[in-house]
Short mmCIF file of C-alpha atoms in Angstrom, two decimals:
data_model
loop_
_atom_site.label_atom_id
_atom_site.label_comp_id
_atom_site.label_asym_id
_atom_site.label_seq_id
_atom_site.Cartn_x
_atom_site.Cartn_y
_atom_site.Cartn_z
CA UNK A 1 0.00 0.00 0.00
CA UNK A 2 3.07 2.38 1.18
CA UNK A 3 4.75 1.71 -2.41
CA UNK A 4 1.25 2.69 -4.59
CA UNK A 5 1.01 5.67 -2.39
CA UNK A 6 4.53 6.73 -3.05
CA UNK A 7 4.02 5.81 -7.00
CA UNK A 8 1.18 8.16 -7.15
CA UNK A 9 2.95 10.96 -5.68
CA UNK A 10 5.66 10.43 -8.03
CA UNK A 11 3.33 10.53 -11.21
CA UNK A 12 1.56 13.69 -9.83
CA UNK A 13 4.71 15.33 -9.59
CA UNK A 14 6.02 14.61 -12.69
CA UNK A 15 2.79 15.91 -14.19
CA UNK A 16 3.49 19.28 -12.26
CA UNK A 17 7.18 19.62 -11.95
CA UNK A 18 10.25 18.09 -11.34
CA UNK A 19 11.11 16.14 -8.10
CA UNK A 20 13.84 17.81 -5.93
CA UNK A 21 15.65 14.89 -4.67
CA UNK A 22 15.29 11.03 -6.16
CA UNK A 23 14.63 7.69 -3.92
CA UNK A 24 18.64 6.78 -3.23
CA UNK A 25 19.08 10.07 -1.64
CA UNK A 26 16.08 9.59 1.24
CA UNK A 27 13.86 6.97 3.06
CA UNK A 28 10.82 6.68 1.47
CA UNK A 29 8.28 8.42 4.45
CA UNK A 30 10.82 11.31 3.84
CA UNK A 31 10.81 11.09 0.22
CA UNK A 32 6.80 10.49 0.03
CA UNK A 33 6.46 13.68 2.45
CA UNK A 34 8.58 16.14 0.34
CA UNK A 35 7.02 14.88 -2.88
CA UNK A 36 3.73 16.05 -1.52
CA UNK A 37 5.26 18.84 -0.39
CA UNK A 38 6.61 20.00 -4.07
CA UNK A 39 3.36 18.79 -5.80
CA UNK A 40 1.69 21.41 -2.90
CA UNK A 41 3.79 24.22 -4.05
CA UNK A 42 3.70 24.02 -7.35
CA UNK A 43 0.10 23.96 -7.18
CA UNK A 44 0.10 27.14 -5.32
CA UNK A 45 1.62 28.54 -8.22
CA UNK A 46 -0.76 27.20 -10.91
CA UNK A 47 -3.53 29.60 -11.72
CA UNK A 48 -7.20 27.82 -11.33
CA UNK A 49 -8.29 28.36 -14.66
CA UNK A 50 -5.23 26.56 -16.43
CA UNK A 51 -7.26 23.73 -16.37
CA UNK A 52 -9.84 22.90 -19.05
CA UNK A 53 -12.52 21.24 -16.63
CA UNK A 54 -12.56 23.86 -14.28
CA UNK A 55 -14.56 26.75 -16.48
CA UNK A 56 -17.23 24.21 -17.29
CA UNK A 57 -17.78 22.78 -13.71
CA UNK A 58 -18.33 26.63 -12.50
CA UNK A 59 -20.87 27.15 -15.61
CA UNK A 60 -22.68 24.17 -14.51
CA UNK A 61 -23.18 24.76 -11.17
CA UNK A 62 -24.40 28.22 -11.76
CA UNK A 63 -27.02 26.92 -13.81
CA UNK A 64 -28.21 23.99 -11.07
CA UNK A 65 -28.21 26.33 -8.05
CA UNK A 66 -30.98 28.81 -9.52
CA UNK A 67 -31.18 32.18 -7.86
CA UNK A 68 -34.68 33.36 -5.57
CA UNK A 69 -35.41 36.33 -7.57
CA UNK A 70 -35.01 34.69 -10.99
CA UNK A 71 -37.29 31.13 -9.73
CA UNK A 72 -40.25 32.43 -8.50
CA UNK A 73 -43.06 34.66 -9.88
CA UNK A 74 -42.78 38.09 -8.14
CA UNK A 75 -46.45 39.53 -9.65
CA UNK A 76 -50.06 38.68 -7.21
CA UNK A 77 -52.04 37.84 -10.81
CA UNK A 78 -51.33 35.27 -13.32
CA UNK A 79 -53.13 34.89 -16.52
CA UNK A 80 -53.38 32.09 -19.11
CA UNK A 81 -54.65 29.10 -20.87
CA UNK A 82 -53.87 25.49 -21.44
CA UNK A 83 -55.78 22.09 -21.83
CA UNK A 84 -58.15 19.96 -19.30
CA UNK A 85 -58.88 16.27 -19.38
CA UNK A 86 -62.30 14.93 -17.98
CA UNK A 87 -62.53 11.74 -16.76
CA UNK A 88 -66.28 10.39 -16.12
CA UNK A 89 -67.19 8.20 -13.58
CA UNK A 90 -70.92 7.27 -14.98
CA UNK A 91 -70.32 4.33 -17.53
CA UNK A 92 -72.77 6.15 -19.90
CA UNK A 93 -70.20 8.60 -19.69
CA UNK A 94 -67.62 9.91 -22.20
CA UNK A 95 -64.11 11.16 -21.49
CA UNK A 96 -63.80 14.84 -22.91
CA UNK A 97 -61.12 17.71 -23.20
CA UNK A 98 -60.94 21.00 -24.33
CA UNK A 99 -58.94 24.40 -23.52
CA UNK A 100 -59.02 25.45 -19.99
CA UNK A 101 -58.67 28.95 -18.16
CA UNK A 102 -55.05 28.74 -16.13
CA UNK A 103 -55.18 31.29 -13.79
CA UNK A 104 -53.30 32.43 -10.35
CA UNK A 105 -53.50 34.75 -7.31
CA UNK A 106 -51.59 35.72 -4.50
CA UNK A 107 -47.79 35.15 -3.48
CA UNK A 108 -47.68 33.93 0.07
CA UNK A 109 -48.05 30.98 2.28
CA UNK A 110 -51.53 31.45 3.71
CA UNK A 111 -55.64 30.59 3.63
CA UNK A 112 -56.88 32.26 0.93
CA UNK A 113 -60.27 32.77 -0.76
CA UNK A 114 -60.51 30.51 -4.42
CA UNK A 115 -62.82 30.99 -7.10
CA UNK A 116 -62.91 28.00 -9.59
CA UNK A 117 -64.85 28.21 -13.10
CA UNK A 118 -64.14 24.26 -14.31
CA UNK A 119 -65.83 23.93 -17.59
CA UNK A 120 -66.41 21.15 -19.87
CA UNK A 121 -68.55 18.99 -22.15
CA UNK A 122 -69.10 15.30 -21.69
CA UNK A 123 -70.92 13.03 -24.23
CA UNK A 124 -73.40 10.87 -22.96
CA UNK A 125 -75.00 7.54 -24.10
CA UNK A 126 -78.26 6.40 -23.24
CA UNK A 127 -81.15 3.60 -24.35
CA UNK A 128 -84.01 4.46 -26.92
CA UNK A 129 -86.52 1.60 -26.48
CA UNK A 130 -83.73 -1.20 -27.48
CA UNK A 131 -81.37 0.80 -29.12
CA UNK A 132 -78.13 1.86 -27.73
CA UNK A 133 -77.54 5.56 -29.34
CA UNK A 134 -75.48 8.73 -28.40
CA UNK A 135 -77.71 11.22 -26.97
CA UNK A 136 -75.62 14.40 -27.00
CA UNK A 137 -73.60 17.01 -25.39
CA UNK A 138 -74.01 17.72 -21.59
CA UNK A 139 -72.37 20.88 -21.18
CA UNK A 140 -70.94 21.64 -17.70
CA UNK A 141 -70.44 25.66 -17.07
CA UNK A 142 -69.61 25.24 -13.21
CA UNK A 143 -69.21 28.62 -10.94
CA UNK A 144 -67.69 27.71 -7.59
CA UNK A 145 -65.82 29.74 -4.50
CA UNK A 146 -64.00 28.30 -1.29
CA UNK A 147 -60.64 28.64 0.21
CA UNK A 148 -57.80 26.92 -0.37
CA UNK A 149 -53.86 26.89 0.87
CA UNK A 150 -50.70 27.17 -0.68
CA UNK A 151 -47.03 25.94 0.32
CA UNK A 152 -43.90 26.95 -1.50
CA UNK A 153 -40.52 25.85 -1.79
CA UNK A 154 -38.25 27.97 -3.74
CA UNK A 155 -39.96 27.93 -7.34
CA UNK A 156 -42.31 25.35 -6.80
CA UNK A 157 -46.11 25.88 -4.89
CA UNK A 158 -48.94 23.65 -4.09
CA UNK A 159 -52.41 24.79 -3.66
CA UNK A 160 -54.70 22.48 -1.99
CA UNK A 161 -58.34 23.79 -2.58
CA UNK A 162 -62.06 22.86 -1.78
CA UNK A 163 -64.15 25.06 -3.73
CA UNK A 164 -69.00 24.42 -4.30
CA UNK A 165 -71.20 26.49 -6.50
CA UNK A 166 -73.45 26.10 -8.98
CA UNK A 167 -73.59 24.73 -12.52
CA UNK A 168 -74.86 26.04 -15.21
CA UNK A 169 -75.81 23.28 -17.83
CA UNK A 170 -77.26 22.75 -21.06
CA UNK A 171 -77.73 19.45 -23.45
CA UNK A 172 -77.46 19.25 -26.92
CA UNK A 173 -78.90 16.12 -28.60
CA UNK A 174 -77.64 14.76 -31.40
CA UNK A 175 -79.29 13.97 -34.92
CA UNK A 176 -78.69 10.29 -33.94
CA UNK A 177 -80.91 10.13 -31.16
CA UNK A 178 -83.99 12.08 -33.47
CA UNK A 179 -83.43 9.07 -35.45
CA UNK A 180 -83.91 6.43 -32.83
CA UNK A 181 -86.73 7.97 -31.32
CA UNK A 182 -88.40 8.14 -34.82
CA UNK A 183 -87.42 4.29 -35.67
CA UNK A 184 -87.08 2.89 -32.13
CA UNK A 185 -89.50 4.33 -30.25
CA UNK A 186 -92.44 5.98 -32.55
CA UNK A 187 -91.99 9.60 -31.02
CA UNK A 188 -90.53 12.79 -32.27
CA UNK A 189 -87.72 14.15 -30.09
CA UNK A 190 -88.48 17.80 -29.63
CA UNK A 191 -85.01 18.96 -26.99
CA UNK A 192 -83.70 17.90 -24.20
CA UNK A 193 -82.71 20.54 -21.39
CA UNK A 194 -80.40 20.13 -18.67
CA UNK A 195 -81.44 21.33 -15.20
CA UNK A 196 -79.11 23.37 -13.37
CA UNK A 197 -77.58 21.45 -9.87
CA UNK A 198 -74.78 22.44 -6.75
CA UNK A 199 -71.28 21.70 -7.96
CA UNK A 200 -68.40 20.70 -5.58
CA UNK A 201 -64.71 20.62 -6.78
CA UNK A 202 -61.49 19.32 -5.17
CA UNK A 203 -58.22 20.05 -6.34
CA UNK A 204 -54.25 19.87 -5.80
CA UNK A 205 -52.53 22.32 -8.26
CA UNK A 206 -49.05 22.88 -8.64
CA UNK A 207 -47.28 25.72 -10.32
CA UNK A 208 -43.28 25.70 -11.22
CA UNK A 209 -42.00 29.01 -11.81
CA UNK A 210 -39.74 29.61 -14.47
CA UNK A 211 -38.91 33.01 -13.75
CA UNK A 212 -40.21 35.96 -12.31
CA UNK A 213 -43.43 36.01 -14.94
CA UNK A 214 -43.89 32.35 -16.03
CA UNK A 215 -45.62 29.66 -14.38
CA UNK A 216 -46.42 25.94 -14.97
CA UNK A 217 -49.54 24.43 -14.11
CA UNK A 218 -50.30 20.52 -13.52
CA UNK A 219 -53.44 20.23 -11.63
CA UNK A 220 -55.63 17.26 -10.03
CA UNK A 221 -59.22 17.78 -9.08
CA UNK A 222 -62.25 15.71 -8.44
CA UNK A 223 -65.64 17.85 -9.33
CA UNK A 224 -69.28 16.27 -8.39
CA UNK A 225 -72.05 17.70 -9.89
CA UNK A 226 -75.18 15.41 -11.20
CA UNK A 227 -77.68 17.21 -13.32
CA UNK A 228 -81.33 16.15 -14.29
CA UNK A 229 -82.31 15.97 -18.48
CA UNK A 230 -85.39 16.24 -19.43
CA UNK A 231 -86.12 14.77 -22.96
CA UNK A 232 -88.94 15.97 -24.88
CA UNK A 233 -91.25 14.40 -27.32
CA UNK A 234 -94.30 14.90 -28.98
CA UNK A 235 -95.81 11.96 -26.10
CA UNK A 236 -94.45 13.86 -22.96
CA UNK A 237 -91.68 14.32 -20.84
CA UNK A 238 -89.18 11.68 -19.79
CA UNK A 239 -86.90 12.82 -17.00
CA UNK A 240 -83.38 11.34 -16.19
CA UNK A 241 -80.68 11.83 -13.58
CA UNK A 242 -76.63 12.00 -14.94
CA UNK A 243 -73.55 11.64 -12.85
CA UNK A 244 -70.93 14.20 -14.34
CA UNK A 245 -68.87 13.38 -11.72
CA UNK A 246 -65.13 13.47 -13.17
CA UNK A 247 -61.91 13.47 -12.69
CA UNK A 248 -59.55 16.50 -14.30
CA UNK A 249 -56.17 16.91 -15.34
CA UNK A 250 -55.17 20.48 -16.80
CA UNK A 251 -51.85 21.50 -17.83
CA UNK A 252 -51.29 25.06 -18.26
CA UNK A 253 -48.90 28.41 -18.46
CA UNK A 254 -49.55 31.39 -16.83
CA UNK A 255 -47.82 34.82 -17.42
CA UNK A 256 -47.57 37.22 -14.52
CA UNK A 257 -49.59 40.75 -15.18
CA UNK A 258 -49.47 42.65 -11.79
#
């Protein structure tokens, strides 16, 4: 072990300088102590920067330690768009997406008041006498308020939120279901409405800043809200209950205004 350790230091010298004495002339703990010792002072003579590794190690740390006022969004309001994915939990269900409002307020740890306006469209599929047929397009226009709180660390926050309201829906049948009602049935669709019903929403969002304007969204919610369709025909009125309940997934960017 001695004689690798006293190889090493020999290398490393020669790599630097030259030696000031050779083995002959000393015992080896001697000779291993003063090669360290020359290797030491050469160093001290070396500028940093003579070495090619040492620029792009600096660069590279500067750019993984990232600094407070560049990470985090410095402005109260945040503005933007992105997508949301609805998830149904009624089998008669369908999964929908669409654009989605990606919006932000306030800075600080703390309670805050939340206002939540989670709109989408489902599709939904129902029975006409023995015919399985799409009916249409329950449209889900949701206006909710609660509280919610946020934590933060460095450029990342999470806002944990429970938000109820009301929503404000409307159906749109499709030309399908005229036709199965005609052929299936014997009637003559004439509309369905949608009743309007409470609306309950939770959600985790979290934003990643990506400077002091630019924020990230990825957000999980759960939203309830079952709404009663009443389907018309030239016979009467046929009245059914839908679960809407979903889950949501949104992606979004927000730029800071004020």
């Amino acid at each position: 072990g001695f004689g690798m350790l006293w190889v090493g230091a020999s290398i490393a010298c020669r790599a630097r300088g030259p030696a000031s004495r050779t083995p002959s002339q000393l015992h080896r703990p001697r000779l291993l102590r003063e090669r360290i010792g020359s290797c030491q002072r050469v160093s001290e003579m070396s500028s940093p920067m003579r070495t090619p590794l040492t620029p792009l190690l600096l660069v590279l740390l500067a750019l993984a330690i990232p600094s407070p006022s560049w990470a985090q969004i410095d402005k109260s309001v945040a503005l933007g768009g992105g997508i949301g994915f609805y998830f149904p939990f009624d089998d008669d269900a369908r999964s929908g997406v669409g654009p989605s409002l990606a919006y932000r307020f306030g800075k600080p740890e703390r309670w805050r008041p939340m206002v939540a306006f989670n709109w989408f469209t489902t599709t939904f599929d129902g029975n006409v006498g023995e015919t399985r047929v799409e009916l249409g397009d329950l449209r889900i226009r949701p206006v909710m308020g609660g509280y919610g709180y946020t934590v933060k660390r460095g450029p990342l926050a999470a806002t944990f939120s429970a938000v109820g309201g009301i929503a404000f829906n409307s159906f749109d049948p499709t030309g399908n279901a005229r036709v199965a009602y005609a052929e299936s049935a014997d009637r003559v669709l004439l509309d369905i409405t949608a009743s309007n019903t409470p609306a309950a929403r939770t959600e985790v969002a979290l934003w990643y800043d990506l400077n002091t304007r630019i924020g990230i969204l990825v957000a999980f919610g759960y939203i309830v809200t079952r709404p009663e369709i009443d389907i018309v025909t030239d016979v009467g009125t046929e009245t059914r209950r839908l679960k809407a309940d979903a889950l949501k997934l949104q992606f979004g960017v927000a730029y800071g205004i004020f």
